[in-house]
Short mmCIF file of C-alpha atoms and ligand atoms in Angstrom, two decimals:
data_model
loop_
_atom_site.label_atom_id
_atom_site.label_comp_id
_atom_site.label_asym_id
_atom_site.label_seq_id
_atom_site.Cartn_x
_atom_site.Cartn_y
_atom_site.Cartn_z
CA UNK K 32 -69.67 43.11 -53.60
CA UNK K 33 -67.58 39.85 -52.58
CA UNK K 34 -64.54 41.85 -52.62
CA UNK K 35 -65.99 44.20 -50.12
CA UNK K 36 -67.34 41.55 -47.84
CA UNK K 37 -64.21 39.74 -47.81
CA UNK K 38 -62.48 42.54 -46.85
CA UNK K 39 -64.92 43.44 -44.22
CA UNK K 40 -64.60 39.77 -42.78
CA UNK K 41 -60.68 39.64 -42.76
CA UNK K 42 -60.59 43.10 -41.01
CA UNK K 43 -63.03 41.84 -38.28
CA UNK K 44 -60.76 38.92 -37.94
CA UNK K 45 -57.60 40.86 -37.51
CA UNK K 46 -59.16 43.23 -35.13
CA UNK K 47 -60.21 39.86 -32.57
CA UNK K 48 -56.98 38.74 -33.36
CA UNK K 49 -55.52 42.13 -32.06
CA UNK K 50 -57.92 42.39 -28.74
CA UNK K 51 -57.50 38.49 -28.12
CA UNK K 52 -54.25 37.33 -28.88
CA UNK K 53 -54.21 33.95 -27.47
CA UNK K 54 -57.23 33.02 -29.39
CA UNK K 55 -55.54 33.07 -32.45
CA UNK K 56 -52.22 32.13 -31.16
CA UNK K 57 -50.25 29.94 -33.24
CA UNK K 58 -49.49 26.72 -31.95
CA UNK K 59 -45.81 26.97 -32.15
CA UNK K 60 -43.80 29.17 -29.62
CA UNK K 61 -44.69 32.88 -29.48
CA UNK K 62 -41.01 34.09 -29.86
CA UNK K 63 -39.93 35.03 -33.30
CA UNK K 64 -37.53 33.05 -34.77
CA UNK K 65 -34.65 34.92 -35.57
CA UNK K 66 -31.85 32.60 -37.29
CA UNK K 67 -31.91 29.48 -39.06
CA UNK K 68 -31.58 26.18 -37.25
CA UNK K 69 -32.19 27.75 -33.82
CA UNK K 70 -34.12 25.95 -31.33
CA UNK K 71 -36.11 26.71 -28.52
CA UNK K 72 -37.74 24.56 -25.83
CA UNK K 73 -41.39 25.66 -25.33
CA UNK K 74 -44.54 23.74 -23.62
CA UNK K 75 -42.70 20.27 -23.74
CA UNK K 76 -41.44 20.28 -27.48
CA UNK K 77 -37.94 21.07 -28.89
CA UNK K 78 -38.50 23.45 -31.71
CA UNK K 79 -36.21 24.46 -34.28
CA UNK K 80 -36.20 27.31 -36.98
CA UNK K 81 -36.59 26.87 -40.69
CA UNK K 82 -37.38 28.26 -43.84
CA UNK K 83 -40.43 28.57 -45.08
CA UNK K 84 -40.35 30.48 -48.34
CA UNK K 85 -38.61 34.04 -47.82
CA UNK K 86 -39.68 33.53 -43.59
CA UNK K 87 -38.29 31.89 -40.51
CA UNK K 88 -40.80 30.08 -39.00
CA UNK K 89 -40.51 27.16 -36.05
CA UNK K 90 -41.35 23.86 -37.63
CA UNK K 91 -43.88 21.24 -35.95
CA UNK K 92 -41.45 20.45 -32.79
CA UNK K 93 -40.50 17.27 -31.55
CA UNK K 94 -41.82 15.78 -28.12
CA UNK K 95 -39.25 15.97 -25.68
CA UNK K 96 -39.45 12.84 -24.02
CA UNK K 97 -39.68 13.24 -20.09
CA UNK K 98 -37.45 12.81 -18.18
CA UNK K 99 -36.32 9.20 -16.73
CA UNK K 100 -35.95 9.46 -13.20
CA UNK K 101 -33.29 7.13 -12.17
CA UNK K 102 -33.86 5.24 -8.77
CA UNK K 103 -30.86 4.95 -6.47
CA UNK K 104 -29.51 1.40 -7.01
CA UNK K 105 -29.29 0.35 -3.25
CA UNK K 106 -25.29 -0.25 -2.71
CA UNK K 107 -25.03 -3.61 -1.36
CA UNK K 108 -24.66 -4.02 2.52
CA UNK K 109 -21.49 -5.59 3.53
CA UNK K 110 -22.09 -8.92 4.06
CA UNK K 111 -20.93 -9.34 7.84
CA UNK K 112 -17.37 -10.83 8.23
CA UNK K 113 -17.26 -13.92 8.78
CA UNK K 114 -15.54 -13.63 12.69
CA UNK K 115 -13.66 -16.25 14.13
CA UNK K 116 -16.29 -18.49 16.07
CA UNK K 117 -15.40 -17.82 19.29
CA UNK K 118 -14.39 -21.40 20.94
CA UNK K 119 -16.64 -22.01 23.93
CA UNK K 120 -14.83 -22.30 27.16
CA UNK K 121 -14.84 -26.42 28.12
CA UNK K 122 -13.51 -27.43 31.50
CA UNK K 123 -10.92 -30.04 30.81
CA UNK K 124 -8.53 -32.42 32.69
CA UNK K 125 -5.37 -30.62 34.03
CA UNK K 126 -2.67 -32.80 34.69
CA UNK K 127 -0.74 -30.88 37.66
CA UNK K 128 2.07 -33.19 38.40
CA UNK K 129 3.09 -36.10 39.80
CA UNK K 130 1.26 -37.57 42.20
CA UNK K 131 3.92 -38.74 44.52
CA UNK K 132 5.03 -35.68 45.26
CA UNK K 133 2.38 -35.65 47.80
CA UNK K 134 2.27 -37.87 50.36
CA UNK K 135 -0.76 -38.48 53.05
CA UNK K 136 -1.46 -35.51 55.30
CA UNK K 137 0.66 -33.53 52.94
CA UNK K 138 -0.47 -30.46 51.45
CA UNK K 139 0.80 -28.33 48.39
CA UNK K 140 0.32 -25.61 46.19
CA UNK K 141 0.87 -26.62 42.43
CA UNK K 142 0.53 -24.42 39.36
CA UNK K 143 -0.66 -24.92 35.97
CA UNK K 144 -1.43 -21.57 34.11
CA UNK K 145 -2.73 -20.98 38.08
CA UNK K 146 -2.50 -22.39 41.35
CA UNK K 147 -4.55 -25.14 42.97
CA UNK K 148 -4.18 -26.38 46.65
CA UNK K 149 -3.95 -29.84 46.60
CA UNK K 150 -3.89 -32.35 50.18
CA UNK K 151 -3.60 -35.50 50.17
CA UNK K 152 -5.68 -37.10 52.72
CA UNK K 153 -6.22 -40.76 53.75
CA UNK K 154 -9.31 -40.91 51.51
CA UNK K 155 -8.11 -38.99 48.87
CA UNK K 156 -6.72 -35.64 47.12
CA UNK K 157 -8.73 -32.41 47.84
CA UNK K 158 -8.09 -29.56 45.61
CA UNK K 159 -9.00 -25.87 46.36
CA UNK K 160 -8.52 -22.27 44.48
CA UNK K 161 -5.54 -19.78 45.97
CA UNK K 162 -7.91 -16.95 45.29
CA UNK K 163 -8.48 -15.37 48.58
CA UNK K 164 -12.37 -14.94 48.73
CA UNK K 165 -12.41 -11.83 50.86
CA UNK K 166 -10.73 -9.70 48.35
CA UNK K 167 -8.80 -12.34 45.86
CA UNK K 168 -5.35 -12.00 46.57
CA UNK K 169 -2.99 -15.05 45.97
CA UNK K 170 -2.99 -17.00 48.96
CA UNK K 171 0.03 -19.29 50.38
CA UNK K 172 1.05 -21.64 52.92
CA UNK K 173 3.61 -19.73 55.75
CA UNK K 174 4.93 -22.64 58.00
CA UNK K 175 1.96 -25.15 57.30
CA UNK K 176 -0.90 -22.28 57.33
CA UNK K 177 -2.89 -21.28 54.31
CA UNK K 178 -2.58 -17.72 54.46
CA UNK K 179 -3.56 -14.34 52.94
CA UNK K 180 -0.71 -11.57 52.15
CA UNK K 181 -2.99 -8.80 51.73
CA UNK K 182 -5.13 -8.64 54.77
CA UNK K 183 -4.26 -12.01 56.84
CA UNK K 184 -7.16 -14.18 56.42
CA UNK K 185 -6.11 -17.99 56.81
CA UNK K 186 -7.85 -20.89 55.35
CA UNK K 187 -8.25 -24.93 56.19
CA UNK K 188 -6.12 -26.56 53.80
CA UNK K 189 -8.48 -29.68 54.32
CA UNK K 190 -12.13 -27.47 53.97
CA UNK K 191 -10.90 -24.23 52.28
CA UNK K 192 -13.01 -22.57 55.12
CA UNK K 193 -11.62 -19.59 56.55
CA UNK K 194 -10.39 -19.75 60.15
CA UNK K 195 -8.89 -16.49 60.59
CA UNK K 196 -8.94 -12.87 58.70
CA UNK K 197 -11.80 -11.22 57.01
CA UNK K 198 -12.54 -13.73 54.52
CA UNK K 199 -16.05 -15.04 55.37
CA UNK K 200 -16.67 -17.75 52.86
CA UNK K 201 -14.78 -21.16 51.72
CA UNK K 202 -12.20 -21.37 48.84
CA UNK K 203 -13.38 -22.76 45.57
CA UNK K 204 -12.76 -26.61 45.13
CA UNK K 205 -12.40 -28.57 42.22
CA UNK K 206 -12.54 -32.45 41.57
CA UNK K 207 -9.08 -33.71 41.79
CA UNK K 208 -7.88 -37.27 41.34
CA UNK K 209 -4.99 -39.45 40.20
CA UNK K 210 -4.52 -40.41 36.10
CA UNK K 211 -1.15 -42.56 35.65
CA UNK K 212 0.68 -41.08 38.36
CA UNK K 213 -0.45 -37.59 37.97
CA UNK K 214 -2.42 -34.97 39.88
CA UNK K 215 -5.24 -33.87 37.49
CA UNK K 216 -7.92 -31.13 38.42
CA UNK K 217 -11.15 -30.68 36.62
CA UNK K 218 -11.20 -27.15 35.36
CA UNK K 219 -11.13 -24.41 32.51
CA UNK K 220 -7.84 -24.29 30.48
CA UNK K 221 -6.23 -21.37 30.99
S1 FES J 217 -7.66 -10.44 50.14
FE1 FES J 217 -7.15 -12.05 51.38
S2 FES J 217 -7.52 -11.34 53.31
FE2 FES J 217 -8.09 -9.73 52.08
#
């Protein structure tokens, strides 16, 4: 009687286990193993074929650990080059020349890295700019006139105004005086 009802009861269970597979499904991988010491990757585990008895089966499977996800180590940003501090132009004493080379009502043009009109006067040196302000040629004196090359304009050696020409507006002056016998203008190095 127990023999038949045991046999009745593992029948039933091998027909569920026919018409729903996955209910009985092993918990290892589905695929047969096939040789000994294969492996096989299969929901997250690393399994690998042994013997058991007479049959290949998959053993338990090890955990494969996930995956470390590496960040991008940020590169380091140059540090900026350290560029040459750029030296901030300072207005300076030039010393022109000497200072008897001009005498009272006298006037001349004298050059240091560029050219300064200097007259002497009875109170005093004046010193103007040779740049032309109508268009900034070089100007020069032609017989005892301050004049323009490029487009005639003539200047007063004793105002830097303009008295002739197209130039409209006075030449640039600069504080001039006398330091141990020199000429010496106040402005940038050059
Ligand atoms: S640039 Fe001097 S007159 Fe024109």
């Amino acid at each position: 009687m127990n023999t038949r009802r045991s046999v009745v009861i593992s029948l039933g269970i091998s027909l569920i286990s026919a018409l729903i597979p996955s209910a009985f499904a092993a918990t290892g991988p589905t695929l047969k193993p096939t040789k000994l010491g294969q492996t096989i990757v299969w929901r997250g585990k690393k399994y690998t074929c042994i013997k058991q008895g007479k049959k290949l089966v998959w053993d338990k499977g090890v955990l494969i650990p996930a995956k470390v996800t590496q960040t991008p180590t940020s590169t380091p940003s140059p540090s900026p080059s350290s560029s040459p501090t750029k030296k901030p132009l300072v207005m300076e004493d030039i010393a022109l020349g000497s200072a008897s080379s001009i005498s009272v009502g006298e006037s001349k043009i004298m050059t240091k890295g560029k050219s300064y009109v200097i007259t002497r006067t009875s109170s005093g040196l004046i010193a103007f700019d040779t740049t032309c302000t109508h268009n900034g040629c070089g100007i020069d004196f032609k017989a005892k006139t301050l004049i323009c090359p490029c487009h005639g304009a003539e200047f007063d050696p004793l105002t830097g105004s303009p008295t002739a020409g197209p130039a409209l507006t006075k030449l640039k002056s600069y504080e001039v005086k006398e330091v141990d016998g020199q000429i010496v203008v106040f402005d940038y190095p050059w």
